Amino acid sequence: MNKLATRVSQVNPSITLAITAKAKAMKAEGLDVCSFSAGEPDFDTPDHIKSAAKQALDDGKTKYGAAAGEMPLRQAIAHKLKKDNNVDYKPENIIVTNGGKHSLYNLMMALIEEGDEVIIPAPYWLSYPEMVTLAGGKSIIVATTAENDYKITPEQLKEAITPKTKLFVLNSPSNPTGSVYNPSEIKALAQVVIDHDILVVSDEIYEKILYDDATHLSIGAINEEIFKRTIISNGFAKAYSMTGWRVGYIAADINIIKAMTTVQGHSTSNVCTFAQYGAIAALESSQDCVVQMLASFAERRKIMYSAIESIPNVSAPLPNGAFYLFIDISKTGLKSLEFCDKLLTQEKVATIPGVAFGNDNCIRLSYATDMESINKGMARISNFIQSL
Ligand code: GLU
């Protein structure tokens, strides 16, 4: 066989996808698996969104569309960004992509080249550094601590910046930790970005999933100086339970959007045309479905967190966003991969090792699953830890 491209050997397969597939395969074999692996809401996509996509099929929205997305969707996204996030974008500043992951991949392809440094706070969503590598850039990983709710400080950001820094990746609420940066923390980070004249990509895919008194401040809304250095990445998967639809978007300076559209024009072309009409309905219809799903996540978070609190030798900050708990398992004496492997084999509970997110002392649990699995799975985790 011909030799594969070197870039492939420089990246790892996605562990989140691999473990989720393994858990699904074990379930299909008839095994009683509790899966806390994928960050995938267990709810069906709301009916009104499905109806809009079905209607679009009947209306013949089945052909190639503009590479950057259907204009009504780009308009709806611009409207949403103004209404929810207080940022002013024209439809021309928006590209519709094949999901949040593709948004970021396409962005890296359009922006990053050999020698560019991208600052990524750890724990990070595992695909960020791999995308940077695929684009030929270098990830500068900045470790954060549980004591600071796994958030990067302005001082840490400042220290990591070099003349080669091009981009800072901000993800709030965060995957895998669930941490939410409060408005004053966002403002302090924005000031560093402005002072050093770098770009920030704000991954806001979990913006609607907030608990207690947490609020989401979109970094670009602070002032004009940060707005022009900001790229917003978002999508429909998490808030509207549309993971399989693959619809995401980027909002940014027109030159970035044009570059991304060129990349998209030679890679994927447009996003599935009729799926985009479902996304319009998601934005333009009642947001009650989002509120209802959030209420379920809030209940599950409480139950899962109190189970963790009752298990010896593990701990986690109580996060106020997304649907993950990031649990410190270092006192068990196991590293994250071994912990997750043994837990899956012995107790049939699927979790994601923190090593995939840049922290080998922790594991990630997703509570975007039903309450019965949460109760059963947490009892099994408790048994497992006590058996060690
Ligand atoms: N973003 C989700 C997660 O972290 C889905 C899996 C993936 O795309 O990595 O579980």
CSV table of C-alpha atoms and ligand atoms in Angstrom, one decimal:
chain,number,residue,atom,x,y,z
A,1,MET,CA,0.0,0.0,0.0
A,2,ASN,CA,1.2,3.5,-0.7
A,3,LYS,CA,2.4,5.5,2.3
A,4,LEU,CA,-0.3,7.6,4.0
A,5,ALA,CA,0.1,11.3,4.4
A,6,THR,CA,2.2,12.3,7.4
A,7,ARG,CA,-0.5,14.6,8.7
A,8,VAL,CA,-2.7,11.6,9.5
A,9,SER,CA,-0.1,10.0,11.7
A,10,GLN,CA,0.2,13.2,13.6
A,11,VAL,CA,-3.4,13.1,14.9
A,12,ASN,CA,-5.4,10.7,17.0
A,13,PRO,CA,-8.8,9.2,16.2
A,14,SER,CA,-11.7,10.8,18.1
A,15,ILE,CA,-12.0,9.0,21.5
A,16,THR,CA,-15.5,10.5,22.1
A,17,LEU,CA,-16.7,9.0,18.9
A,18,ALA,CA,-14.9,5.7,19.4
A,19,ILE,CA,-16.2,5.1,22.9
A,20,THR,CA,-19.7,6.1,22.0
A,21,ALA,CA,-19.7,3.7,19.1
A,22,LYS,CA,-18.3,0.9,21.4
A,23,ALA,CA,-21.0,1.5,23.9
A,24,LYS,CA,-23.7,1.4,21.2
A,25,ALA,CA,-22.2,-1.8,19.8
A,26,MET,CA,-22.2,-3.4,23.3
A,27,LYS,CA,-25.9,-2.4,23.7
A,28,ALA,CA,-26.7,-3.9,20.3
A,29,GLU,CA,-25.2,-7.2,21.5
A,30,GLY,CA,-27.7,-7.1,24.3
A,31,LEU,CA,-25.4,-5.9,27.1
A,32,ASP,CA,-26.9,-3.6,29.7
A,33,VAL,CA,-24.6,-0.6,29.2
A,34,CYS,CA,-25.1,2.8,30.8
A,35,SER,CA,-23.5,5.4,28.5
A,36,PHE,CA,-22.2,8.7,29.8
A,37,SER,CA,-19.9,9.0,26.8
A,38,ALA,CA,-21.2,11.2,24.0
A,39,GLY,CA,-22.3,14.7,24.6
A,40,GLU,CA,-25.5,14.0,22.7
A,41,PRO,CA,-28.9,15.0,24.1
A,42,ASP,CA,-31.1,11.9,24.3
A,43,PHE,CA,-34.3,13.8,23.2
A,44,ASP,CA,-35.7,13.5,19.8
A,45,THR,CA,-35.5,16.7,17.6
A,46,PRO,CA,-38.6,18.7,18.3
A,47,ASP,CA,-41.5,18.0,15.9
A,48,HIS,CA,-41.8,21.5,14.5
A,49,ILE,CA,-38.2,21.4,13.3
A,50,LYS,CA,-38.7,18.0,11.7
A,51,SER,CA,-41.9,19.3,10.0
A,52,ALA,CA,-40.1,22.2,8.5
A,53,ALA,CA,-37.4,19.9,7.0
A,54,LYS,CA,-40.1,17.6,5.7
A,55,GLN,CA,-41.9,20.6,4.1
A,56,ALA,CA,-38.6,21.7,2.6
A,57,LEU,CA,-38.3,18.3,1.0
A,58,ASP,CA,-41.8,18.5,-0.4
A,59,ASP,CA,-41.0,22.0,-1.7
A,60,GLY,CA,-38.1,20.7,-3.7
A,61,LYS,CA,-35.3,22.0,-1.5
A,62,THR,CA,-33.3,19.0,-2.7
A,63,LYS,CA,-30.7,20.6,-4.9
A,64,TYR,CA,-27.3,22.1,-4.6
A,65,GLY,CA,-27.4,25.4,-2.7
A,66,ALA,CA,-25.0,28.2,-2.1
A,67,ALA,CA,-21.8,26.9,-0.5
A,68,ALA,CA,-22.1,29.4,2.4
A,69,GLY,CA,-25.6,28.4,3.2
A,70,GLU,CA,-29.2,29.2,2.3
A,71,MET,CA,-29.8,32.9,2.5
A,72,PRO,CA,-32.9,32.7,4.7
A,73,LEU,CA,-30.9,30.7,7.3
A,74,ARG,CA,-28.0,33.1,7.2
A,75,GLN,CA,-30.5,35.9,7.8
A,76,ALA,CA,-32.1,34.0,10.6
A,77,ILE,CA,-28.7,33.4,12.2
A,78,ALA,CA,-27.8,37.1,11.9
A,79,HIS,CA,-31.0,38.0,13.6
A,80,LYS,CA,-30.4,35.4,16.4
A,81,LEU,CA,-26.9,36.8,17.0
A,82,LYS,CA,-28.3,40.3,17.4
A,83,LYS,CA,-31.2,39.2,19.6
A,84,ASP,CA,-29.4,36.7,21.8
A,85,ASN,CA,-25.8,37.8,21.8
A,86,ASN,CA,-26.0,41.5,21.0
A,87,VAL,CA,-23.5,41.3,18.1
A,88,ASP,CA,-24.1,42.9,14.7
A,89,TYR,CA,-23.5,40.6,11.7
A,90,LYS,CA,-24.9,40.8,8.2
A,91,PRO,CA,-25.8,37.5,6.5
A,92,GLU,CA,-22.6,37.9,4.5
A,93,ASN,CA,-20.7,37.5,7.7
A,94,ILE,CA,-22.1,34.0,8.3
A,95,ILE,CA,-21.3,30.6,6.8
A,96,VAL,CA,-23.4,27.6,7.4
A,97,THR,CA,-21.3,24.5,8.0
A,98,ASN,CA,-21.8,20.7,8.5
A,99,GLY,CA,-22.0,21.1,12.3
A,100,GLY,CA,-19.9,22.8,15.0
A,101,LYS,CA,-17.0,20.5,14.5
A,102,HIS,CA,-16.9,21.3,10.8
A,103,SER,CA,-17.1,25.0,11.5
A,104,LEU,CA,-13.9,24.9,13.5
A,105,TYR,CA,-12.1,22.6,11.1
A,106,ASN,CA,-13.0,24.8,8.2
A,107,LEU,CA,-11.9,27.9,10.2
A,108,MET,CA,-8.5,26.3,11.0
A,109,MET,CA,-8.0,25.4,7.3
A,110,ALA,CA,-8.8,29.0,6.3
A,111,LEU,CA,-6.8,30.7,9.0
A,112,ILE,CA,-3.9,28.6,10.3
A,113,GLU,CA,-0.6,27.8,8.6
A,114,GLU,CA,2.8,26.4,9.4
A,115,GLY,CA,4.3,28.3,12.3
A,116,ASP,CA,1.1,29.8,13.6
A,117,GLU,CA,0.4,29.2,17.3
A,118,VAL,CA,-3.1,28.6,18.7
A,119,ILE,CA,-3.7,28.9,22.4
A,120,ILE,CA,-6.0,26.3,23.8
A,121,PRO,CA,-6.8,26.1,27.6
A,122,ALA,CA,-6.8,22.5,28.9
A,123,PRO,CA,-9.0,20.6,29.6
A,124,TYR,CA,-10.2,21.2,26.0
A,125,TRP,CA,-12.6,19.6,23.6
A,126,LEU,CA,-10.4,16.9,22.1
A,127,SER,CA,-10.8,18.0,18.4
A,128,TYR,CA,-9.4,21.5,18.8
A,129,PRO,CA,-5.7,20.6,18.9
A,130,GLU,CA,-6.1,17.9,16.3
A,131,MET,CA,-7.7,20.4,13.9
A,132,VAL,CA,-4.8,22.8,14.5
A,133,THR,CA,-2.3,20.0,13.7
A,134,LEU,CA,-4.2,19.1,10.5
A,135,ALA,CA,-4.0,22.7,9.5
A,136,GLY,CA,-0.2,22.7,10.1
A,137,GLY,CA,-0.3,24.9,13.1
A,138,LYS,CA,1.0,24.4,16.7
A,139,SER,CA,-1.3,24.2,19.7
A,140,ILE,CA,-0.1,25.9,22.8
A,141,ILE,CA,-1.9,24.1,25.6
A,142,VAL,CA,-2.4,26.0,28.9
A,143,ALA,CA,-3.3,23.9,31.9
A,144,THR,CA,-6.0,25.2,34.2
A,145,THR,CA,-6.9,23.9,37.6
A,146,ALA,CA,-10.0,22.6,39.4
A,147,GLU,CA,-9.5,25.4,42.0
A,148,ASN,CA,-10.1,27.9,39.3
A,149,ASP,CA,-13.0,25.9,37.9
A,150,TYR,CA,-10.8,24.9,35.0
A,151,LYS,CA,-10.8,28.4,33.5
A,152,ILE,CA,-7.8,30.2,32.0
A,153,THR,CA,-6.8,33.4,33.7
A,154,PRO,CA,-5.9,36.6,31.9
A,155,GLU,CA,-2.3,36.3,33.2
A,156,GLN,CA,-2.0,32.8,31.9
A,157,LEU,CA,-3.3,33.9,28.5
A,158,LYS,CA,-0.9,36.8,28.4
A,159,GLU,CA,2.1,34.5,29.3
A,160,ALA,CA,1.2,32.1,26.5
A,161,ILE,CA,1.1,34.7,23.8
A,162,THR,CA,4.2,35.0,21.5
A,163,PRO,CA,4.8,36.8,18.2
A,164,LYS,CA,3.6,33.6,16.5
A,165,THR,CA,0.2,33.6,18.3
A,166,LYS,CA,-2.7,33.9,15.9
A,167,LEU,CA,-5.7,32.5,17.7
A,168,PHE,CA,-7.1,31.9,21.2
A,169,VAL,CA,-9.8,29.2,21.5
A,170,LEU,CA,-12.4,30.2,24.1
A,171,ASN,CA,-15.2,27.7,24.9
A,172,SER,CA,-17.8,28.7,27.4
A,173,PRO,CA,-19.8,26.8,28.6
A,174,SER,CA,-17.0,24.3,28.3
A,175,ASN,CA,-16.8,20.8,27.0
A,176,PRO,CA,-15.5,18.8,28.9
A,177,THR,CA,-15.7,20.7,32.3
A,178,GLY,CA,-19.1,22.5,32.1
A,179,SER,CA,-17.4,25.7,33.4
A,180,VAL,CA,-18.9,29.0,32.4
A,181,TYR,CA,-16.8,32.2,32.4
A,182,ASN,CA,-18.6,35.0,34.0
A,183,PRO,CA,-18.9,38.4,32.2
A,184,SER,CA,-16.0,40.0,34.1
A,185,GLU,CA,-13.7,37.1,33.3
A,186,ILE,CA,-14.7,37.3,29.6
A,187,LYS,CA,-14.0,41.1,29.7
A,188,ALA,CA,-10.6,40.5,31.2
A,189,LEU,CA,-9.7,37.9,28.6
A,190,ALA,CA,-11.0,40.2,25.8
A,191,GLN,CA,-8.6,42.9,27.0
A,192,VAL,CA,-5.6,40.6,26.6
A,193,VAL,CA,-6.8,39.7,23.1
A,194,ILE,CA,-7.1,43.3,22.1
A,195,ASP,CA,-3.8,44.4,23.8
A,196,HIS,CA,-1.9,41.7,21.9
A,197,ASP,CA,-3.9,42.0,18.7
A,198,ILE,CA,-4.7,38.3,18.2
A,199,LEU,CA,-7.9,36.6,17.2
A,200,VAL,CA,-10.3,34.7,19.4
A,201,VAL,CA,-12.7,32.0,18.3
A,202,SER,CA,-15.6,31.7,20.8
A,203,ASP,CA,-17.1,28.3,20.6
A,204,GLU,CA,-20.6,29.0,22.0
A,205,ILE,CA,-22.3,25.7,21.1
A,206,TYR,CA,-23.4,25.2,24.8
A,207,GLU,CA,-24.6,28.8,25.3
A,208,LYS,CA,-28.2,27.8,26.0
A,209,ILE,CA,-27.3,25.2,28.6
A,210,LEU,CA,-26.8,27.3,31.7
A,211,TYR,CA,-27.8,26.6,35.3
A,212,ASP,CA,-28.5,28.5,38.5
A,213,ASP,CA,-27.6,32.2,38.0
A,214,ALA,CA,-25.0,31.7,35.2
A,215,THR,CA,-25.1,34.0,32.2
A,216,HIS,CA,-23.5,33.8,28.8
A,217,LEU,CA,-21.6,36.9,27.5
A,218,SER,CA,-20.5,36.6,23.9
A,219,ILE,CA,-17.0,38.0,23.9
A,220,GLY,CA,-17.6,40.0,20.7
A,221,ALA,CA,-20.4,42.0,22.3
A,222,ILE,CA,-18.1,43.8,24.7
A,223,ASN,CA,-16.8,46.6,22.3
A,224,GLU,CA,-15.8,47.3,18.7
A,225,GLU,CA,-12.1,46.4,19.3
A,226,ILE,CA,-12.9,42.8,20.5
A,227,PHE,CA,-15.7,42.4,18.0
A,228,LYS,CA,-13.3,42.8,15.0
A,229,ARG,CA,-11.0,40.2,16.5
A,230,THR,CA,-13.8,37.7,17.3
A,231,ILE,CA,-15.0,34.6,15.4
A,232,ILE,CA,-18.2,33.0,16.8
A,233,SER,CA,-18.7,29.3,16.3
A,234,ASN,CA,-22.1,27.8,17.1
A,235,GLY,CA,-24.6,25.2,15.9
A,236,PHE,CA,-27.9,23.5,16.4
A,237,ALA,CA,-26.9,20.1,17.8
A,238,LYS,CA,-26.9,20.7,21.5
A,239,ALA,CA,-29.6,23.3,22.1
A,240,TYR,CA,-32.2,21.7,19.7
A,241,SER,CA,-31.1,18.1,20.0
A,242,MET,CA,-30.1,18.0,16.3
A,243,THR,CA,-26.8,16.2,16.5
A,244,GLY,CA,-27.3,14.1,13.4
A,245,TRP,CA,-28.5,16.9,11.3
A,246,ARG,CA,-25.0,18.4,11.0
A,247,VAL,CA,-25.8,22.1,10.9
A,248,GLY,CA,-23.5,24.7,12.4
A,249,TYR,CA,-22.2,28.1,11.6
A,250,ILE,CA,-19.4,30.7,11.9
A,251,ALA,CA,-19.9,34.4,12.2
A,252,ALA,CA,-16.8,36.6,11.5
A,253,ASP,CA,-15.2,39.2,9.4
A,254,ILE,CA,-16.2,39.0,5.8
A,255,ASN,CA,-12.7,38.0,4.6
A,256,ILE,CA,-12.6,35.0,7.0
A,257,ILE,CA,-16.1,34.0,5.7
A,258,LYS,CA,-15.0,34.3,2.1
A,259,ALA,CA,-11.9,32.2,2.8
A,260,MET,CA,-14.0,29.5,4.6
A,261,THR,CA,-16.5,29.6,1.7
A,262,THR,CA,-13.7,28.8,-0.7
A,263,VAL,CA,-12.5,25.9,1.4
A,264,GLN,CA,-16.1,24.7,1.7
A,265,GLY,CA,-16.7,25.1,-2.0
A,266,HIS,CA,-13.9,22.6,-2.7
A,267,SER,CA,-14.7,20.2,0.1
A,268,THR,CA,-18.3,19.7,1.2
A,269,SER,CA,-20.2,22.3,-1.0
A,270,ASN,CA,-23.4,23.3,0.8
A,271,VAL,CA,-24.8,21.8,3.9
A,272,CYS,CA,-27.8,19.4,3.3
A,273,THR,CA,-30.3,21.8,1.8
A,274,PHE,CA,-33.5,20.7,3.5
A,275,ALA,CA,-31.8,20.3,6.9
A,276,GLN,CA,-31.1,24.1,6.7
A,277,TYR,CA,-34.8,24.7,6.6
A,278,GLY,CA,-35.2,22.7,9.8
A,279,ALA,CA,-32.5,25.0,11.4
A,280,ILE,CA,-34.5,28.1,10.3
A,281,ALA,CA,-37.6,26.7,12.2
A,282,ALA,CA,-35.4,26.0,15.2
A,283,LEU,CA,-34.4,29.7,15.4
A,284,GLU,CA,-37.6,31.3,14.4
A,285,SER,CA,-40.2,29.2,16.3
A,286,SER,CA,-40.9,29.1,20.0
A,287,GLN,CA,-37.9,28.4,22.2
A,288,ASP,CA,-40.0,26.4,24.7
A,289,CYS,CA,-38.3,23.1,23.6
A,290,VAL,CA,-34.9,24.5,24.6
A,291,VAL,CA,-36.3,25.5,28.0
A,292,GLN,CA,-37.9,22.1,28.5
A,293,MET,CA,-34.7,20.2,27.7
A,294,LEU,CA,-32.7,22.5,29.9
A,295,ALA,CA,-35.1,21.7,32.8
A,296,SER,CA,-34.4,18.0,32.3
A,297,PHE,CA,-30.6,18.6,32.2
A,298,ALA,CA,-30.8,20.6,35.4
A,299,GLU,CA,-32.6,17.8,37.2
A,300,ARG,CA,-30.0,15.2,35.9
A,301,ARG,CA,-27.1,17.4,36.9
A,302,LYS,CA,-28.4,17.6,40.4
A,303,ILE,CA,-28.8,13.8,40.7
A,304,MET,CA,-25.4,13.0,39.1
A,305,TYR,CA,-23.5,15.5,41.1
A,306,SER,CA,-25.0,14.4,44.4
A,307,ALA,CA,-24.1,10.8,43.5
A,308,ILE,CA,-20.5,12.0,42.9
A,309,GLU,CA,-20.4,13.8,46.2
A,310,SER,CA,-21.4,10.6,48.0
A,311,ILE,CA,-18.6,8.5,46.4
A,312,PRO,CA,-15.2,8.5,48.3
A,313,ASN,CA,-12.0,9.4,46.5
A,314,VAL,CA,-13.6,11.3,43.6
A,315,SER,CA,-14.4,15.0,43.3
A,316,ALA,CA,-15.5,17.7,40.8
A,317,PRO,CA,-16.4,21.3,40.8
A,318,LEU,CA,-20.2,21.8,40.3
A,319,PRO,CA,-20.2,23.3,36.8
A,320,ASN,CA,-22.9,25.7,35.8
A,321,GLY,CA,-23.1,24.9,32.1
A,322,ALA,CA,-23.2,22.3,29.3
A,323,PHE,CA,-24.1,18.7,30.4
A,324,TYR,CA,-20.8,17.3,31.6
A,325,LEU,CA,-19.1,16.6,35.0
A,326,PHE,CA,-15.3,16.4,35.0
A,327,ILE,CA,-14.4,14.1,37.8
A,328,ASP,CA,-11.0,13.9,39.5
A,329,ILE,CA,-10.2,10.2,39.9
A,330,SER,CA,-6.5,10.6,40.8
A,331,LYS,CA,-7.1,9.3,44.3
A,332,THR,CA,-8.2,6.0,43.0
A,333,GLY,CA,-4.6,5.4,41.8
A,334,LEU,CA,-5.7,4.8,38.2
A,335,LYS,CA,-5.0,6.9,35.2
A,336,SER,CA,-8.0,8.0,33.2
A,337,LEU,CA,-7.7,5.5,30.3
A,338,GLU,CA,-7.3,2.5,32.6
A,339,PHE,CA,-10.1,3.7,34.8
A,340,CYS,CA,-12.5,4.1,31.9
A,341,ASP,CA,-11.5,0.8,30.3
A,342,LYS,CA,-12.0,-1.2,33.6
A,343,LEU,CA,-15.2,0.6,34.3
A,344,LEU,CA,-16.6,-0.3,30.9
A,345,THR,CA,-15.5,-3.9,31.1
A,346,GLN,CA,-16.4,-4.6,34.7
A,347,GLU,CA,-19.5,-2.4,35.3
A,348,LYS,CA,-20.6,-1.6,31.7
A,349,VAL,CA,-20.5,2.1,32.2
A,350,ALA,CA,-19.1,4.1,29.3
A,351,THR,CA,-17.2,7.4,30.2
A,352,ILE,CA,-14.5,9.4,28.4
A,353,PRO,CA,-10.9,9.4,29.8
A,354,GLY,CA,-9.7,12.9,30.6
A,355,VAL,CA,-6.4,12.2,28.8
A,356,ALA,CA,-8.4,12.8,25.6
A,357,PHE,CA,-9.1,16.3,26.9
A,358,GLY,CA,-5.6,17.0,28.1
A,359,ASN,CA,-6.0,16.0,31.8
A,360,ASP,CA,-5.2,12.4,32.7
A,361,ASN,CA,-6.4,12.7,36.3
A,362,CYS,CA,-10.0,13.1,35.4
A,363,ILE,CA,-12.8,11.4,33.5
A,364,ARG,CA,-15.8,13.1,31.8
A,365,LEU,CA,-19.4,12.0,32.4
A,366,SER,CA,-22.2,13.3,30.2
A,367,TYR,CA,-25.6,13.6,31.8
A,368,ALA,CA,-27.4,14.1,28.5
A,369,THR,CA,-29.1,10.8,29.1
A,370,ASP,CA,-32.1,9.4,30.9
A,371,MET,CA,-32.5,9.4,34.6
A,372,GLU,CA,-32.8,5.6,34.9
A,373,SER,CA,-29.3,5.2,33.2
A,374,ILE,CA,-28.0,7.9,35.5
A,375,ASN,CA,-29.2,6.2,38.7
A,376,LYS,CA,-28.1,2.8,37.6
A,377,GLY,CA,-24.7,4.0,36.2
A,378,MET,CA,-23.8,6.1,39.2
A,379,ALA,CA,-24.5,3.1,41.5
A,380,ARG,CA,-22.2,1.0,39.3
A,381,ILE,CA,-19.5,3.7,39.4
A,382,SER,CA,-19.7,3.7,43.2
A,383,ASN,CA,-19.3,-0.1,43.3
A,384,PHE,CA,-16.4,0.1,41.0
A,385,ILE,CA,-14.5,2.7,43.0
A,386,GLN,CA,-15.1,0.9,46.2
A,387,SER,CA,-13.8,-2.3,44.6
A,388,LEU,CA,-10.5,-0.7,43.7
B,1,GLU,N1,-19.0,17.0,21.0
B,1,GLU,C1,-19.6,15.8,21.6
B,1,GLU,C2,-18.8,15.3,22.7
B,1,GLU,O1,-17.8,15.8,23.1
B,1,GLU,C3,-19.8,14.8,20.5
B,1,GLU,C4,-18.7,13.9,20.1
B,1,GLU,C5,-17.6,14.6,19.3
B,1,GLU,O2,-18.0,15.2,18.3
B,1,GLU,O3,-16.5,14.6,19.8
B,1,GLU,O4,-19.1,14.2,23.2
